[in-house]
Tab-separated table of C-alpha atoms in Angstrom:
chain	number	residue	atom	x	y	z
A	1	UNK	CA	4.576	12.117	12.599
A	2	UNK	CA	1.438	10.572	11.248
A	3	UNK	CA	0.347	7.568	13.177
A	4	UNK	CA	-2.078	4.953	11.895
A	5	UNK	CA	-2.913	2.203	14.308
A	6	UNK	CA	-4.798	-1.027	13.763
A	7	UNK	CA	-6.624	-2.813	16.532
A	8	UNK	CA	-4.878	-6.187	16.185
A	9	UNK	CA	-1.646	-7.465	14.613
A	10	UNK	CA	-2.891	-11.031	14.483
A	11	UNK	CA	-6.402	-12.399	14.488
A	12	UNK	CA	-7.770	-15.959	14.179
A	13	UNK	CA	-11.472	-16.400	13.522
A	14	UNK	CA	-13.777	-19.244	12.512
A	15	UNK	CA	-15.768	-19.470	9.298
A	16	UNK	CA	-19.098	-17.641	9.617
A	17	UNK	CA	-18.007	-15.306	12.412
A	18	UNK	CA	-18.501	-11.594	12.128
A	19	UNK	CA	-15.130	-9.830	12.208
A	20	UNK	CA	-14.353	-6.185	12.987
A	21	UNK	CA	-11.024	-4.595	12.042
A	22	UNK	CA	-10.519	-1.126	13.407
A	23	UNK	CA	-8.173	1.588	12.191
A	24	UNK	CA	-7.435	4.970	13.853
A	25	UNK	CA	-5.366	7.840	12.503
A	26	UNK	CA	-4.268	10.849	14.485
A	27	UNK	CA	-3.573	13.427	11.771
A	28	UNK	CA	-7.051	14.650	10.867
A	29	UNK	CA	-6.789	13.070	7.411
A	30	UNK	CA	-9.756	13.230	5.104
A	31	UNK	CA	-9.204	9.949	3.279
A	32	UNK	CA	-8.996	6.503	4.727
A	33	UNK	CA	-8.517	3.154	2.939
A	34	UNK	CA	-8.723	-0.561	3.562
A	35	UNK	CA	-6.571	-2.891	1.474
A	36	UNK	CA	-5.884	-6.566	1.516
A	37	UNK	CA	-2.429	-7.854	0.583
A	38	UNK	CA	-1.819	-11.288	-0.824
A	39	UNK	CA	1.426	-12.721	-2.253
A	40	UNK	CA	1.803	-11.935	-5.943
A	41	UNK	CA	-1.365	-9.766	-6.011
A	42	UNK	CA	-0.010	-6.613	-4.404
A	43	UNK	CA	-2.373	-4.294	-2.563
A	44	UNK	CA	-6.008	-4.457	-3.582
A	45	UNK	CA	-8.403	-1.708	-2.499
A	46	UNK	CA	-11.454	-2.973	-0.604
A	47	UNK	CA	-13.124	0.262	0.416
A	48	UNK	CA	-12.271	3.952	0.530
A	49	UNK	CA	-13.737	6.771	2.605
A	50	UNK	CA	-13.229	10.439	1.744
A	51	UNK	CA	-15.286	11.914	4.623
A	52	UNK	CA	-17.235	10.901	7.685
A	53	UNK	CA	-20.129	8.602	6.682
A	54	UNK	CA	-18.973	8.691	3.054
A	55	UNK	CA	-17.589	5.536	1.478
A	56	UNK	CA	-16.783	4.190	-1.958
A	57	UNK	CA	-16.258	0.620	-3.140
A	58	UNK	CA	-12.841	-0.373	-4.213
A	59	UNK	CA	-11.781	-3.218	-6.459
A	60	UNK	CA	-12.838	-6.130	-4.181
A	61	UNK	CA	-15.718	-5.020	-1.893
A	62	UNK	CA	-17.655	-8.320	-1.956
A	63	UNK	CA	-17.965	-9.836	1.523
A	64	UNK	CA	-16.895	-6.671	3.252
A	65	UNK	CA	-18.526	-3.542	4.622
A	66	UNK	CA	-17.147	-0.438	6.311
A	67	UNK	CA	-18.101	2.220	8.803
A	68	UNK	CA	-16.794	5.702	9.377
A	69	UNK	CA	-18.714	7.406	12.098
A	70	UNK	CA	-15.800	9.605	13.181
A	71	UNK	CA	-13.131	11.205	11.035
A	72	UNK	CA	-10.263	9.406	12.766
A	73	UNK	CA	-11.726	5.919	12.731
A	74	UNK	CA	-12.434	3.569	9.851
A	75	UNK	CA	-13.716	0.059	10.483
A	76	UNK	CA	-13.716	-2.887	8.169
A	77	UNK	CA	-16.394	-5.544	8.780
A	78	UNK	CA	-16.425	-9.080	7.496
A	79	UNK	CA	-20.109	-9.979	7.852
A	80	UNK	CA	-19.534	-13.741	7.687
A	81	UNK	CA	-15.853	-14.623	7.480
A	82	UNK	CA	-14.757	-17.233	4.966
A	83	UNK	CA	-11.476	-18.997	4.483
A	84	UNK	CA	-10.728	-17.050	1.326
A	85	UNK	CA	-10.651	-13.896	3.375
A	86	UNK	CA	-7.492	-15.079	5.155
A	87	UNK	CA	-5.067	-12.322	4.338
A	88	UNK	CA	-3.056	-9.319	5.489
A	89	UNK	CA	-5.298	-6.279	5.921
A	90	UNK	CA	-3.764	-2.843	5.705
A	91	UNK	CA	-5.381	0.451	6.632
A	92	UNK	CA	-4.080	3.760	5.293
A	93	UNK	CA	-4.908	7.443	5.482
A	94	UNK	CA	-4.072	10.540	3.440
A	95	UNK	CA	-4.846	14.213	3.435
A	96	UNK	CA	-5.837	15.641	0.091
A	97	UNK	CA	-2.767	14.548	-1.840
A	98	UNK	CA	-1.949	11.030	-2.791
A	99	UNK	CA	0.704	10.122	-0.203
A	100	UNK	CA	-0.738	7.390	1.956
A	101	UNK	CA	0.310	6.512	5.482
A	102	UNK	CA	-0.148	2.887	6.471
A	103	UNK	CA	-0.830	1.036	9.653
A	104	UNK	CA	1.202	-2.039	10.590
A	105	UNK	CA	-1.406	-4.437	9.256
A	106	UNK	CA	-3.629	-7.163	10.664
A	107	UNK	CA	-2.882	-10.713	9.654
A	108	UNK	CA	-6.246	-12.451	9.680
A	109	UNK	CA	-6.606	-16.225	9.571
A	110	UNK	CA	-10.065	-17.710	9.054
A	111	UNK	CA	-10.299	-21.375	10.003
B	1	UNK	CA	-7.568	0.893	-17.275
B	2	UNK	CA	-4.490	2.193	-15.461
B	3	UNK	CA	-2.075	-0.557	-14.519
B	4	UNK	CA	1.414	-0.575	-13.049
B	5	UNK	CA	3.663	-3.565	-13.703
B	6	UNK	CA	6.787	-4.140	-11.697
B	7	UNK	CA	9.737	-6.284	-12.591
B	8	UNK	CA	11.289	-8.391	-11.389
B	9	UNK	CA	8.843	-9.842	-8.868
B	10	UNK	CA	11.621	-11.458	-6.793
B	11	UNK	CA	15.256	-10.623	-6.438
B	12	UNK	CA	17.801	-12.396	-4.209
B	13	UNK	CA	21.294	-10.915	-4.233
B	14	UNK	CA	24.440	-10.764	-2.175
B	15	UNK	CA	25.434	-7.789	-0.091
B	16	UNK	CA	27.354	-5.256	-2.111
B	17	UNK	CA	25.644	-5.955	-5.426
B	18	UNK	CA	23.737	-3.360	-7.447
B	19	UNK	CA	20.165	-3.790	-8.624
B	20	UNK	CA	17.390	-2.064	-10.534
B	21	UNK	CA	13.639	-2.480	-10.134
B	22	UNK	CA	11.271	-1.304	-12.855
B	23	UNK	CA	7.712	0.019	-12.774
B	24	UNK	CA	6.014	0.336	-16.120
B	25	UNK	CA	2.646	1.469	-17.453
B	26	UNK	CA	1.021	2.200	-20.747
B	27	UNK	CA	-0.739	5.166	-19.033
B	28	UNK	CA	0.674	8.571	-18.201
B	29	UNK	CA	0.863	9.393	-14.480
B	30	UNK	CA	1.040	12.854	-12.917
B	31	UNK	CA	3.442	11.388	-10.342
B	32	UNK	CA	4.760	8.093	-9.093
B	33	UNK	CA	5.613	6.980	-5.604
B	34	UNK	CA	7.852	4.266	-4.260
B	35	UNK	CA	7.119	2.568	-0.926
B	36	UNK	CA	9.142	0.040	1.020
B	37	UNK	CA	7.473	-2.523	3.233
B	38	UNK	CA	9.477	-4.440	5.812
B	39	UNK	CA	8.266	-7.794	7.060
B	40	UNK	CA	5.418	-7.415	9.562
B	41	UNK	CA	4.940	-3.711	8.869
B	42	UNK	CA	2.918	-1.453	6.567
B	43	UNK	CA	4.454	0.241	3.511
B	44	UNK	CA	6.373	3.437	4.120
B	45	UNK	CA	6.802	6.119	1.460
B	46	UNK	CA	10.364	6.486	0.182
B	47	UNK	CA	9.947	9.104	-2.528
B	48	UNK	CA	7.558	10.794	-4.934
B	49	UNK	CA	8.677	11.757	-8.456
B	50	UNK	CA	6.579	14.310	-10.281
B	51	UNK	CA	8.482	15.654	-13.264
B	52	UNK	CA	9.271	13.632	-16.392
B	53	UNK	CA	13.015	12.802	-16.392
B	54	UNK	CA	13.343	13.627	-12.719
B	55	UNK	CA	16.040	11.836	-10.700
B	56	UNK	CA	15.927	11.680	-6.945
B	57	UNK	CA	18.519	10.167	-4.629
B	58	UNK	CA	18.038	8.818	-1.169
B	59	UNK	CA	21.468	7.666	0.093
B	60	UNK	CA	22.201	4.529	-2.047
B	61	UNK	CA	18.799	4.590	-3.696
B	62	UNK	CA	18.261	6.409	-6.962
B	63	UNK	CA	14.779	6.946	-8.380
B	64	UNK	CA	14.013	8.018	-11.876
B	65	UNK	CA	10.772	9.082	-13.564
B	66	UNK	CA	10.612	8.423	-17.305
B	67	UNK	CA	10.499	11.319	-19.695
B	68	UNK	CA	6.992	10.392	-20.818
B	69	UNK	CA	5.884	9.786	-17.180
B	70	UNK	CA	4.795	6.224	-17.937
B	71	UNK	CA	7.558	4.459	-16.060
B	72	UNK	CA	9.939	4.693	-13.175
B	73	UNK	CA	12.946	2.813	-11.886
B	74	UNK	CA	14.627	2.294	-8.520
B	75	UNK	CA	18.356	1.587	-8.484
B	76	UNK	CA	20.117	0.432	-5.369
B	77	UNK	CA	23.912	0.702	-5.220
B	78	UNK	CA	25.882	-1.659	-2.986
B	79	UNK	CA	22.791	-3.293	-1.452
B	80	UNK	CA	22.768	-3.999	2.290
B	81	UNK	CA	20.780	-6.582	4.241
B	82	UNK	CA	18.786	-3.654	5.658
B	83	UNK	CA	17.448	-3.000	2.126
B	84	UNK	CA	15.562	-6.320	2.323
B	85	UNK	CA	11.811	-5.842	1.892
B	86	UNK	CA	8.984	-5.412	-0.541
B	87	UNK	CA	9.243	-2.439	-2.890
B	88	UNK	CA	5.998	-1.052	-4.297
B	89	UNK	CA	5.460	1.600	-6.930
B	90	UNK	CA	2.153	3.490	-6.875
B	91	UNK	CA	0.472	6.203	-8.908
B	92	UNK	CA	-2.717	8.287	-8.523
B	93	UNK	CA	-5.900	7.429	-10.326
B	94	UNK	CA	-6.717	9.811	-13.151
B	95	UNK	CA	-9.810	11.047	-11.306
B	96	UNK	CA	-7.562	12.414	-8.530
B	97	UNK	CA	-9.769	11.064	-5.764
B	98	UNK	CA	-6.837	10.354	-3.535
B	99	UNK	CA	-6.829	6.698	-4.480
B	100	UNK	CA	-3.627	5.032	-5.638
B	101	UNK	CA	-2.911	2.208	-8.019
B	102	UNK	CA	-0.174	-0.102	-6.798
B	103	UNK	CA	2.160	-2.364	-8.689
B	104	UNK	CA	2.304	-5.925	-7.505
B	105	UNK	CA	5.629	-5.372	-5.784
B	106	UNK	CA	9.223	-6.535	-5.944
B	107	UNK	CA	10.507	-8.673	-3.070
B	108	UNK	CA	14.172	-8.020	-2.451
B	109	UNK	CA	16.358	-10.248	-0.320
B	110	UNK	CA	19.887	-9.091	0.314
B	111	UNK	CA	22.038	-11.873	1.832
B	112	UNK	CA	25.036	-10.994	4.028
């Protein structure tokens, strides 16, 4: 079974802090994704990586950056957290096809 | 721009009732997927439909892909409280990069 793990289930940070969200997958998948999920807005793609050190902006990259130094690990970085980044963050991975496997999510609150 | 619109957004029903969730687009998709997300968890793939007119069944869940591959539906027969969750449809971007477009989701609550 594919397993996607995220470093924290719940996180509380203060405005202006630098925040790291980590995601690890154990199935040698090429693609990895970071989404944020807000009520009524569905899943919105923040960043996408299709190979080590390769990344592509999604629909809402502003205020975020990513890092993929190893194939199995994809990190989302909030350079200076703001209250409007309070959300559920979901990481996913996929092989070449379009089926995505999701982690359990990190609920981030920025105070 | 490819968009997927789901309806209804919210559904609250009694155990034993039937329901249908719709996923519509003005664009043609090579395939469509349905995910279910339970509270506190990430979405999990239920099914992928790839052929226009295709019908797939998963126990009490029936998925259909429209003939023109622009829409899909999910029908649940005799809903159970365990069916409660967020149902998401998703389709691949035309560029086939591995990215998916998601509908905004349908929140289903089945009351005992």
